[in-house]
Structures are given as C-alpha cells and as structure tokens.
Amino acid sequence: MGQRGGRQETSKKLEMAQRETMKAEAKVQNNEEEAEKLKAKVQTLASVFGVADLKNGLTSSFSVPTEAIGLYNVGHSCWLNSLLQVFFMNIHFTRILRRITVPLYAEQQKKNVPYQMLLLLEEMQCGKQKAVYPIALAYCLSAYNVKLFVQHDAAQLFLTLWNLIKRQMKKPELVEELNGLYTICIQEHLACQKCSFEEKKNSSMLTLPLPLLDSNCRMLKTLKDCLQYFFHPEELTDHNMCFCDQCGRKTPFRQSMKLIHLPQTLTIHLKRFCFEKAAHIHKLSHYLPFPQDLDFNAVLTESQCQADDNEKAGWQYDLFAVIAHSGSISCGHYCAYIRSLTERKWYCFNDSEVCQVSWDDVKCTYGHSNLHWGETAYLLIYMKKDPQWPYPGV
C-alpha cells in the first residue's frame, strides 16, 4: 500500500509537472505569436505612414486627388478635432509620429497618446468613409484629465496635448525633433533703472501669446501691432517694482524680451478671451487682419532680437492653418482652416465635414466688433518658407 501510494503520488507530481510544462510552452508560444502580431502591426504602420505623409496633403504620390477625412464630434470634441487635423496635415509632424516606439502591452497602448494618434491617422488614411470617430484617443486623453462634454480652450489643450506627446515619446532623437519643430526660444531681460544690475535668462515657449489690447485697453489693429507690443519693453514702477540685490531695496525695473530662435512650425495665440471686473471673461471679436506671408525681420527691431544672420534668414513664414472660434466662452465651437502643403489649397475641417475654401473664406475669421458670436481666428499656425517645396515625388 505504501509503495502503491508513493507511485501514485509520484505519478500525480509528474502529471502536474507535465501540465505546468505544457502551460509554459503554450505561454511561450502565445508570447511568440503576440510578438509576431506586434511585429506585423509595426511593419503595417511603417508602410502606411511611409505614404501617409503625402496623403496628409490630400494628394497621393501619383497626383490622384483623395478625399479629405473628417472627425466626428464625440462630446464637444471640436477643439480636439481641430487640433488633430492641424497636427495630421503637418508632414513634418507625421514624419516624427510614424517613427515612435509602439508600446508592447495593450494597457500601455490604450494610455499612450502618440500611439493612439498613430492608430487614428492610420484609420483616416486607410478608410473610405467621409469621417472617423476619435473615440479611442478621446478615452486615452480622459485618463489625463482631458474630459469630454466640457468646453475646452484650444490654446490650453494644444499645450496639454503637445506635452503628453513629448513625454510619451521614448526615443530621445524624436523628442529633439519635436522640440525643434515647435519650440520658440527667447531671452528675458530684467534691468534695474537705478544701477547697472541686469539679469538675463533664456527660456522657451510653444506659442506666442499675443494680447489684442495694449496697457490702456486700446485695441491693437494688426498682427504686426500685436507682435511689436508683445516684444516692447515694459517699465515696472510703483507697486510693480522689483527688489534689486545691488541696491538693497525695491527699485524700478525695465523688463524686455529678445527673440533668439523661431521653429519650423510657429503657433501664435491670439488672446481673444480676457478678464474683466468680477472675474468675468469677455471675448474680443474685433477686426484683426493677419497676413499669408510673415517676415519677422520686417516686424521686430534689432534691439528685440538676439540672433545671428543665419537664424534670421529663416524667419520668413507662410500661413499654414487657422483654428477659429465661434460663439461665446460657455457655448462655443472650433473649426480649422488648413492649407494643403501639396496642393497649396485651403480646406475647412469642421468636425466630420470637410470642404475646399478660398482665402477670402479664411479672411472671414479676422473678426468683427458687432458680431460677438461670429467666427474669429484664435490660433494661427505659420510654417517656414521652404524653397525646395514641393518635395520630389509629391
């Protein structure tokens, strides 16, 4: 009985060991299959996005017109749809996006913003419907407190989205390219008016946030006026005085900014929403024209620049996109006007509806003082002039 019981016990152990071995082998096989699926997915994405850069401009490499794809509104997501279309229509951005590292696990993929953008762009490029639903990306963003069914500010959400993309890109070279594509570099100056003390600090920003009113609440009339006012020195006196270490007391200071570097894609934020008394936010709808061509050398003075001639030679821009806002603070809507980099034609991306428009249509976003609910430009996206564009094969 003892020997038989021992044999049975040994047999059970062997069976258990065999089952565990089979489970382990199956797990390895499943992992290998998952790895092969992931590898195939990466290869598919690479092949799709190898040509998606050309399709982004609404024209294929064979010059056959393709339909522009819209994005359905999934809960007041017009701000997200407008920003995504501007990102996706920028060939320089999609060339970075298609080279990201694909997360290994499903849970990581669900929470990875660049990857979800990549999947959405793939769906837009491969699908035949007029629009697609950005639901997976919207849920991904909700994990980072970017909620649906909420009125969001497109300028603020651009910063949030861009920082999430940067933070979740694993390749240092892609982060460097992303910075080079969007980052503005300035030098801040703070000079005491009672002694020779001066403090200098280099900093970076993703947008130029331009006020539309001067210090006396007078309306600035053109984009050039707004840029010049933004870089105009400010006198810090009375209750705005700063403490000077050299003087040992608070003294009047002169605060100024000098432009060091402008990126390939320049985002200008027209600050149309301003605070009034009792913390009430008011929308400035007045007429403010902006040009199709922008040369910073003709806008800023020598004293407002801290750049060499080679840097300044690249300060000539073409208008690439306009994100426009209509309605009020609490009940508004965004759409995007984007000029195709391949066709050089303007298109209006209004959620799921996309149509070709003229420059006169874009100029309607200049604003009008009597149309407080009218469509006004909120974000201007300029792109550096490229003498080699269009590229071969486009």
Short mmCIF file of C-alpha atoms in Angstrom, two decimals:
data_model
loop_
_atom_site.label_atom_id
_atom_site.label_comp_id
_atom_site.label_asym_id
_atom_site.label_seq_id
_atom_site.Cartn_x
_atom_site.Cartn_y
_atom_site.Cartn_z
CA MET A 1 0.00 0.00 0.00
CA GLY A 2 2.83 2.37 0.91
CA GLN A 3 4.70 1.69 -2.35
CA ARG A 4 1.50 1.98 -4.40
CA GLY A 5 0.60 5.26 -2.64
CA GLY A 6 4.13 6.52 -3.30
CA ARG A 7 3.89 5.62 -7.01
CA GLN A 8 0.51 7.37 -7.24
CA GLU A 9 1.95 10.44 -5.55
CA THR A 10 4.92 10.43 -7.93
CA SER A 11 2.58 9.97 -10.90
CA LYS A 12 0.48 12.96 -9.77
CA LYS A 13 3.61 15.09 -9.43
CA LEU A 14 4.73 14.07 -12.90
CA GLU A 15 1.30 14.91 -14.34
CA MET A 16 1.36 18.29 -12.58
CA ALA A 17 4.86 18.94 -13.86
CA GLN A 18 3.82 17.98 -17.38
CA ARG A 19 0.78 20.26 -17.19
CA GLU A 20 2.93 23.14 -15.94
CA THR A 21 5.42 22.46 -18.73
CA MET A 22 2.64 22.44 -21.31
CA LYS A 23 1.25 25.69 -19.88
CA ALA A 24 4.69 27.26 -20.01
CA GLU A 25 5.19 26.10 -23.59
CA ALA A 26 1.75 27.43 -24.56
CA LYS A 27 2.56 30.74 -22.86
CA VAL A 28 5.85 30.99 -24.74
CA GLN A 29 4.04 30.15 -27.97
CA ASN A 30 1.38 32.77 -27.24
CA ASN A 31 4.07 35.32 -26.45
CA GLU A 32 5.82 34.47 -29.69
CA GLU A 33 2.52 34.82 -31.56
CA GLU A 34 1.85 38.15 -29.84
CA ALA A 35 5.36 39.27 -30.70
CA GLU A 36 4.82 38.28 -34.33
CA LYS A 37 1.47 40.10 -34.38
CA LEU A 38 3.08 43.19 -32.87
CA LYS A 39 5.95 43.00 -35.36
CA ALA A 40 3.46 42.71 -38.22
CA LYS A 41 1.48 45.64 -36.79
CA VAL A 42 4.61 47.78 -36.62
CA GLN A 43 5.52 46.85 -40.19
CA THR A 44 1.97 47.71 -41.31
CA LEU A 45 2.11 51.06 -39.56
CA ALA A 46 5.51 51.79 -41.08
CA SER A 47 4.28 51.00 -44.57
CA VAL A 48 1.09 53.01 -44.11
CA PHE A 49 2.79 56.04 -42.68
CA GLY A 50 5.51 55.91 -45.26
CA VAL A 51 2.89 57.16 -47.72
CA ALA A 52 0.58 58.88 -45.27
CA ASP A 53 2.82 61.93 -45.26
CA LEU A 54 1.90 62.51 -48.89
CA LYS A 55 -1.78 61.69 -48.38
CA ASN A 56 -1.93 64.15 -45.49
CA GLY A 57 -1.85 66.92 -48.05
CA LEU A 58 -4.89 65.39 -49.75
CA THR A 59 -2.91 64.27 -52.80
CA SER A 60 -1.17 60.93 -53.33
CA SER A 61 2.27 60.43 -54.84
CA PHE A 62 0.52 59.70 -58.15
CA SER A 63 -1.26 63.08 -58.05
CA VAL A 64 -4.64 61.39 -57.79
CA PRO A 65 -6.96 63.51 -55.60
CA THR A 66 -8.09 61.75 -52.41
CA GLU A 67 -10.99 62.66 -50.15
CA ALA A 68 -10.17 64.65 -47.06
CA ILE A 69 -11.28 62.74 -43.97
CA GLY A 70 -13.16 64.44 -41.16
CA LEU A 71 -13.54 63.56 -37.48
CA TYR A 72 -16.91 63.03 -35.83
CA ASN A 73 -17.74 65.12 -32.79
CA VAL A 74 -17.83 62.74 -29.79
CA GLY A 75 -18.85 65.04 -26.95
CA HIS A 76 -17.92 68.68 -27.57
CA SER A 77 -14.68 67.45 -29.13
CA CYS A 78 -14.47 70.16 -31.81
CA TRP A 79 -11.35 71.56 -30.06
CA LEU A 80 -9.68 68.13 -30.26
CA ASN A 81 -10.76 67.52 -33.87
CA SER A 82 -9.39 70.90 -34.98
CA LEU A 83 -6.04 70.38 -33.27
CA LEU A 84 -5.69 66.83 -34.62
CA GLN A 85 -6.32 67.94 -38.19
CA VAL A 86 -3.61 70.62 -37.84
CA PHE A 87 -1.17 68.03 -36.46
CA PHE A 88 -2.02 65.42 -39.11
CA MET A 89 -1.84 67.83 -42.05
CA ASN A 90 1.69 68.83 -40.99
CA ILE A 91 4.01 66.50 -42.89
CA HIS A 92 6.91 67.36 -40.55
CA PHE A 93 4.92 66.19 -37.52
CA THR A 94 3.65 62.95 -39.09
CA ARG A 95 7.21 62.03 -40.06
CA ILE A 96 8.05 62.12 -36.35
CA LEU A 97 4.84 60.36 -35.29
CA ARG A 98 5.30 57.37 -37.58
CA ARG A 99 8.71 56.60 -36.03
CA ILE A 100 7.55 56.25 -32.42
CA THR A 101 8.15 53.12 -30.37
CA VAL A 102 4.94 51.07 -30.25
CA PRO A 103 4.09 50.07 -26.63
CA LEU A 104 4.29 46.31 -26.02
CA TYR A 105 1.19 45.75 -23.93
CA ALA A 106 -2.47 46.53 -24.60
CA GLU A 107 -2.93 48.59 -21.42
CA GLN A 108 0.11 50.70 -22.30
CA GLN A 109 -1.21 51.21 -25.82
CA LYS A 110 -4.58 52.44 -24.52
CA LYS A 111 -2.89 55.15 -22.45
CA ASN A 112 -0.23 56.19 -24.96
CA VAL A 113 -1.26 59.40 -26.74
CA PRO A 114 1.24 59.25 -29.67
CA TYR A 115 0.29 55.64 -30.39
CA GLN A 116 -3.44 56.39 -30.30
CA MET A 117 -2.85 59.33 -32.65
CA LEU A 118 -0.94 56.98 -34.94
CA LEU A 119 -3.82 54.48 -35.00
CA LEU A 120 -6.32 57.24 -35.68
CA LEU A 121 -4.24 58.59 -38.55
CA GLU A 122 -3.96 55.07 -39.97
CA GLU A 123 -7.75 54.71 -39.84
CA MET A 124 -8.19 58.07 -41.56
CA GLN A 125 -5.71 57.19 -44.31
CA CYS A 126 -6.94 53.65 -44.95
CA GLY A 127 -10.68 54.17 -44.54
CA LYS A 128 -13.12 55.10 -47.28
CA GLN A 129 -15.74 56.81 -45.11
CA LYS A 130 -16.04 60.60 -45.01
CA ALA A 131 -15.13 60.75 -41.31
CA VAL A 132 -13.95 58.55 -38.42
CA TYR A 133 -14.62 58.54 -34.68
CA PRO A 134 -11.68 59.60 -32.45
CA ILE A 135 -13.19 57.69 -29.51
CA ALA A 136 -10.11 55.65 -28.51
CA LEU A 137 -7.92 58.77 -28.44
CA ALA A 138 -10.58 60.71 -26.54
CA TYR A 139 -10.75 57.98 -23.87
CA CYS A 140 -6.95 57.91 -23.77
CA LEU A 141 -6.88 61.66 -23.08
CA SER A 142 -9.56 61.32 -20.39
CA ALA A 143 -7.02 59.35 -18.34
CA TYR A 144 -5.02 62.60 -18.18
CA ASN A 145 -7.97 64.77 -17.04
CA VAL A 146 -8.87 65.92 -20.56
CA LYS A 147 -12.58 65.27 -20.30
CA LEU A 148 -15.29 65.05 -22.94
CA PHE A 149 -18.53 67.07 -22.74
CA VAL A 150 -16.57 70.04 -21.41
CA GLN A 151 -15.88 73.38 -23.13
CA HIS A 152 -12.08 73.38 -23.51
CA ASP A 153 -9.75 76.18 -24.57
CA ALA A 154 -7.96 75.13 -27.78
CA ALA A 155 -4.77 77.03 -26.90
CA GLN A 156 -4.52 75.38 -23.48
CA LEU A 157 -5.32 71.96 -24.91
CA PHE A 158 -2.66 72.39 -27.58
CA LEU A 159 -0.07 72.76 -24.80
CA THR A 160 -1.50 69.77 -22.89
CA LEU A 161 -1.61 67.54 -25.96
CA TRP A 162 1.88 68.54 -27.11
CA ASN A 163 3.39 67.87 -23.68
CA LEU A 164 1.71 64.46 -23.48
CA ILE A 165 3.10 63.57 -26.91
CA LYS A 166 6.58 64.67 -25.90
CA ARG A 167 6.51 62.91 -22.53
CA GLN A 168 5.39 59.59 -24.02
CA MET A 169 7.88 59.51 -26.87
CA LYS A 170 10.63 57.13 -25.82
CA LYS A 171 13.24 57.95 -28.46
CA PRO A 172 15.43 60.96 -27.48
CA GLU A 173 16.03 61.83 -31.13
CA LEU A 174 12.26 62.15 -31.73
CA VAL A 175 11.86 64.39 -28.67
CA GLU A 176 14.67 66.57 -30.03
CA GLU A 177 12.97 66.76 -33.44
CA LEU A 178 9.62 67.61 -31.83
CA ASN A 179 11.24 70.41 -29.82
CA GLY A 180 12.91 71.74 -32.96
CA LEU A 181 9.62 71.66 -34.82
CA TYR A 182 7.60 73.72 -32.32
CA THR A 183 9.76 75.40 -29.66
CA ILE A 184 10.36 79.18 -29.59
CA CYS A 185 13.44 80.44 -27.75
CA ILE A 186 13.60 83.88 -26.16
CA GLN A 187 15.92 85.75 -23.78
CA GLU A 188 14.29 87.61 -20.90
CA HIS A 189 15.96 90.79 -19.65
CA LEU A 190 15.34 92.45 -16.29
CA ALA A 191 17.36 95.65 -15.72
CA CYS A 192 17.39 97.89 -12.65
CA GLN A 193 16.85 101.55 -13.57
CA LYS A 194 18.85 102.81 -10.54
CA CYS A 195 22.09 100.87 -11.06
CA SER A 196 23.86 98.70 -13.66
CA PHE A 197 22.39 95.39 -12.44
CA GLU A 198 20.82 93.29 -15.22
CA GLU A 199 19.53 89.75 -15.14
CA LYS A 200 19.26 87.62 -18.29
CA LYS A 201 17.52 84.28 -18.63
CA ASN A 202 16.90 82.07 -21.65
CA SER A 203 13.52 80.36 -21.82
CA SER A 204 11.34 78.51 -24.28
CA MET A 205 7.65 78.54 -25.18
CA LEU A 206 5.33 76.66 -27.54
CA THR A 207 3.17 79.62 -28.55
CA LEU A 208 3.49 83.37 -28.82
CA PRO A 209 0.55 84.51 -26.63
CA LEU A 210 -0.27 87.89 -28.14
CA PRO A 211 -2.52 90.38 -26.31
CA LEU A 212 -5.06 92.16 -28.51
CA LEU A 213 -5.26 95.19 -26.20
CA ASP A 214 -2.45 97.49 -25.07
CA SER A 215 -1.87 98.61 -21.46
CA ASN A 216 -4.53 101.32 -21.89
CA CYS A 217 -7.11 98.79 -23.15
CA ARG A 218 -6.93 100.16 -26.69
CA MET A 219 -7.46 97.63 -29.47
CA LEU A 220 -4.38 96.66 -31.45
CA LYS A 221 -5.21 96.83 -35.14
CA THR A 222 -2.98 94.26 -36.91
CA LEU A 223 -0.97 91.13 -36.18
CA LYS A 224 2.19 93.21 -36.65
CA ASP A 225 0.98 95.61 -33.93
CA CYS A 226 0.38 92.66 -31.58
CA LEU A 227 3.86 91.22 -32.19
CA GLN A 228 5.57 94.57 -31.69
CA TYR A 229 3.62 95.19 -28.49
CA PHE A 230 4.48 91.71 -27.16
CA PHE A 231 8.21 92.37 -27.56
CA HIS A 232 8.03 96.02 -26.44
CA PRO A 233 9.91 96.71 -23.16
CA GLU A 234 7.76 97.24 -20.07
CA GLU A 235 8.55 99.66 -17.25
CA LEU A 236 7.96 98.12 -13.81
CA THR A 237 7.23 101.01 -11.46
CA ASP A 238 5.18 101.80 -8.34
CA HIS A 239 3.63 98.59 -6.97
CA ASN A 240 5.31 96.56 -9.77
CA MET A 241 8.87 97.43 -8.67
CA CYS A 242 11.32 94.56 -8.08
CA PHE A 243 13.90 94.00 -5.36
CA CYS A 244 17.43 94.78 -6.55
CA ASP A 245 20.22 92.88 -4.76
CA GLN A 246 22.76 95.53 -5.69
CA CYS A 247 20.67 98.46 -4.46
CA GLY A 248 19.33 96.51 -1.47
CA ARG A 249 15.75 97.73 -1.99
CA LYS A 250 12.84 97.73 -4.43
CA THR A 251 13.57 99.84 -7.48
CA PRO A 252 12.02 100.48 -10.91
CA PHE A 253 12.98 97.83 -13.44
CA ARG A 254 12.80 97.55 -17.21
CA GLN A 255 11.53 94.19 -18.45
CA SER A 256 12.03 93.08 -22.04
CA MET A 257 12.26 90.01 -24.26
CA LYS A 258 14.55 89.30 -27.17
CA LEU A 259 13.87 86.67 -29.79
CA ILE A 260 16.60 84.01 -30.14
CA HIS A 261 15.08 81.26 -32.27
CA LEU A 262 11.89 80.56 -34.21
CA PRO A 263 10.80 76.97 -35.00
CA GLN A 264 9.80 75.38 -38.27
CA THR A 265 6.13 75.44 -37.21
CA LEU A 266 5.21 78.62 -35.35
CA THR A 267 2.00 78.79 -33.29
CA ILE A 268 0.57 82.22 -32.45
CA HIS A 269 -2.15 82.50 -29.82
CA LEU A 270 -4.44 85.50 -30.26
CA LYS A 271 -5.67 86.18 -26.73
CA ARG A 272 -9.29 86.93 -27.56
CA PHE A 273 -10.54 85.92 -24.11
CA CYS A 274 -9.74 88.48 -21.42
CA PHE A 275 -10.76 89.04 -17.81
CA GLU A 276 -12.97 91.93 -16.82
CA LYS A 277 -14.21 93.04 -13.41
CA ALA A 278 -15.66 90.37 -11.10
CA ALA A 279 -13.57 87.73 -12.90
CA HIS A 280 -15.90 87.83 -15.90
CA ILE A 281 -14.29 86.55 -19.11
CA HIS A 282 -15.07 88.56 -22.21
CA LYS A 283 -14.42 87.62 -25.84
CA LEU A 284 -12.73 90.21 -28.06
CA SER A 285 -14.29 89.88 -31.50
CA HIS A 286 -12.87 93.00 -33.13
CA TYR A 287 -11.32 93.01 -36.60
CA LEU A 288 -7.68 91.89 -36.60
CA PRO A 289 -6.17 91.03 -40.02
CA PHE A 290 -3.23 88.64 -40.38
CA PRO A 291 -1.08 88.07 -43.49
CA GLN A 292 -0.47 84.95 -45.54
CA ASP A 293 3.25 85.82 -45.54
CA LEU A 294 5.01 86.85 -42.34
CA ASP A 295 8.63 88.11 -42.15
CA PHE A 296 9.83 88.67 -38.59
CA ASN A 297 12.77 90.71 -39.85
CA ALA A 298 10.26 93.31 -41.02
CA VAL A 299 8.32 93.19 -37.75
CA LEU A 300 10.93 93.30 -34.98
CA THR A 301 13.75 95.80 -34.45
CA GLU A 302 17.41 94.89 -33.92
CA SER A 303 17.05 95.55 -30.18
CA GLN A 304 14.25 92.96 -30.00
CA CYS A 305 16.38 90.16 -31.48
CA GLN A 306 19.25 88.13 -30.09
CA ALA A 307 20.01 86.04 -33.18
CA ASP A 308 22.69 85.85 -35.86
CA ASP A 309 22.13 86.42 -39.58
CA ASN A 310 21.82 82.70 -40.36
CA GLU A 311 18.98 82.35 -37.85
CA LYS A 312 17.22 85.48 -39.10
CA ALA A 313 17.42 84.27 -42.70
CA GLY A 314 14.86 81.58 -41.78
CA TRP A 315 12.35 83.96 -40.20
CA GLN A 316 10.07 84.07 -43.25
CA TYR A 317 6.78 82.21 -42.91
CA ASP A 318 3.67 81.13 -44.84
CA LEU A 319 0.33 80.80 -43.09
CA PHE A 320 -0.42 77.09 -42.76
CA ALA A 321 -3.53 76.89 -40.57
CA VAL A 322 -6.08 78.89 -38.59
CA ILE A 323 -8.08 77.46 -35.70
CA ALA A 324 -11.18 79.64 -35.41
CA HIS A 325 -13.67 80.02 -32.57
CA SER A 326 -17.31 80.97 -32.88
CA GLY A 327 -19.87 81.56 -30.16
CA SER A 328 -19.26 82.52 -26.54
CA ILE A 329 -17.00 81.26 -23.74
CA SER A 330 -19.64 78.93 -22.34
CA CYS A 331 -21.17 77.88 -25.67
CA GLY A 332 -18.59 77.90 -28.45
CA HIS A 333 -17.33 75.88 -31.38
CA TYR A 334 -13.95 75.38 -33.08
CA CYS A 335 -13.05 74.53 -36.66
CA ALA A 336 -9.77 74.54 -38.58
CA TYR A 337 -8.78 76.13 -41.87
CA ILE A 338 -5.69 74.38 -43.24
CA ARG A 339 -3.71 74.89 -46.42
CA SER A 340 -2.59 71.63 -48.01
CA LEU A 341 1.19 71.53 -48.26
CA THR A 342 0.99 69.60 -51.52
CA GLU A 343 -1.91 71.27 -53.32
CA ARG A 344 -1.46 74.71 -51.73
CA LYS A 345 -5.26 74.90 -51.45
CA TRP A 346 -7.28 75.86 -48.38
CA TYR A 347 -9.68 73.40 -46.71
CA CYS A 348 -12.12 73.86 -43.85
CA PHE A 349 -12.21 70.99 -41.32
CA ASN A 350 -15.44 71.37 -39.36
CA ASP A 351 -15.66 68.09 -37.40
CA SER A 352 -16.98 65.47 -39.86
CA GLU A 353 -17.50 67.99 -42.68
CA VAL A 354 -14.52 68.91 -44.88
CA CYS A 355 -14.67 71.20 -47.89
CA GLN A 356 -12.36 73.28 -50.03
CA VAL A 357 -12.48 77.03 -49.35
CA SER A 358 -10.85 80.21 -50.62
CA TRP A 359 -8.53 82.70 -48.95
CA ASP A 360 -11.50 85.07 -48.78
CA ASP A 361 -13.27 82.47 -46.63
CA VAL A 362 -10.27 82.32 -44.29
CA LYS A 363 -10.22 86.13 -44.06
CA CYS A 364 -13.74 85.96 -42.62
CA THR A 365 -12.05 84.89 -39.36
CA TYR A 366 -10.48 88.35 -38.98
CA GLY A 367 -13.43 89.19 -36.73
CA HIS A 368 -15.99 91.97 -36.44
CA SER A 369 -16.80 94.13 -33.42
CA ASN A 370 -20.54 93.85 -34.00
CA LEU A 371 -20.54 90.06 -34.38
CA HIS A 372 -19.69 88.82 -30.90
CA TRP A 373 -20.79 85.27 -31.75
CA GLY A 374 -19.05 85.33 -35.12
CA GLU A 375 -16.10 83.20 -36.19
CA THR A 376 -12.73 84.66 -35.17
CA ALA A 377 -9.18 83.37 -35.56
CA TYR A 378 -7.81 82.06 -32.26
CA LEU A 379 -4.67 80.12 -33.16
CA LEU A 380 -2.51 80.99 -36.18
CA ILE A 381 -0.03 78.36 -37.34
CA TYR A 382 2.72 79.57 -39.63
CA MET A 383 5.30 77.39 -41.38
CA LYS A 384 8.76 78.41 -42.54
CA LYS A 385 9.07 79.06 -46.24
CA ASP A 386 10.79 76.14 -47.95
CA PRO A 387 12.29 76.87 -51.38
CA GLN A 388 12.56 73.12 -52.03
CA TRP A 389 8.82 72.51 -51.60
CA PRO A 390 7.13 70.54 -53.02
CA TYR A 391 9.49 67.65 -52.45
CA PRO A 392 10.33 65.21 -55.27
CA GLY A 393 7.59 62.62 -55.72
CA VAL A 394 4.83 64.86 -54.40
#
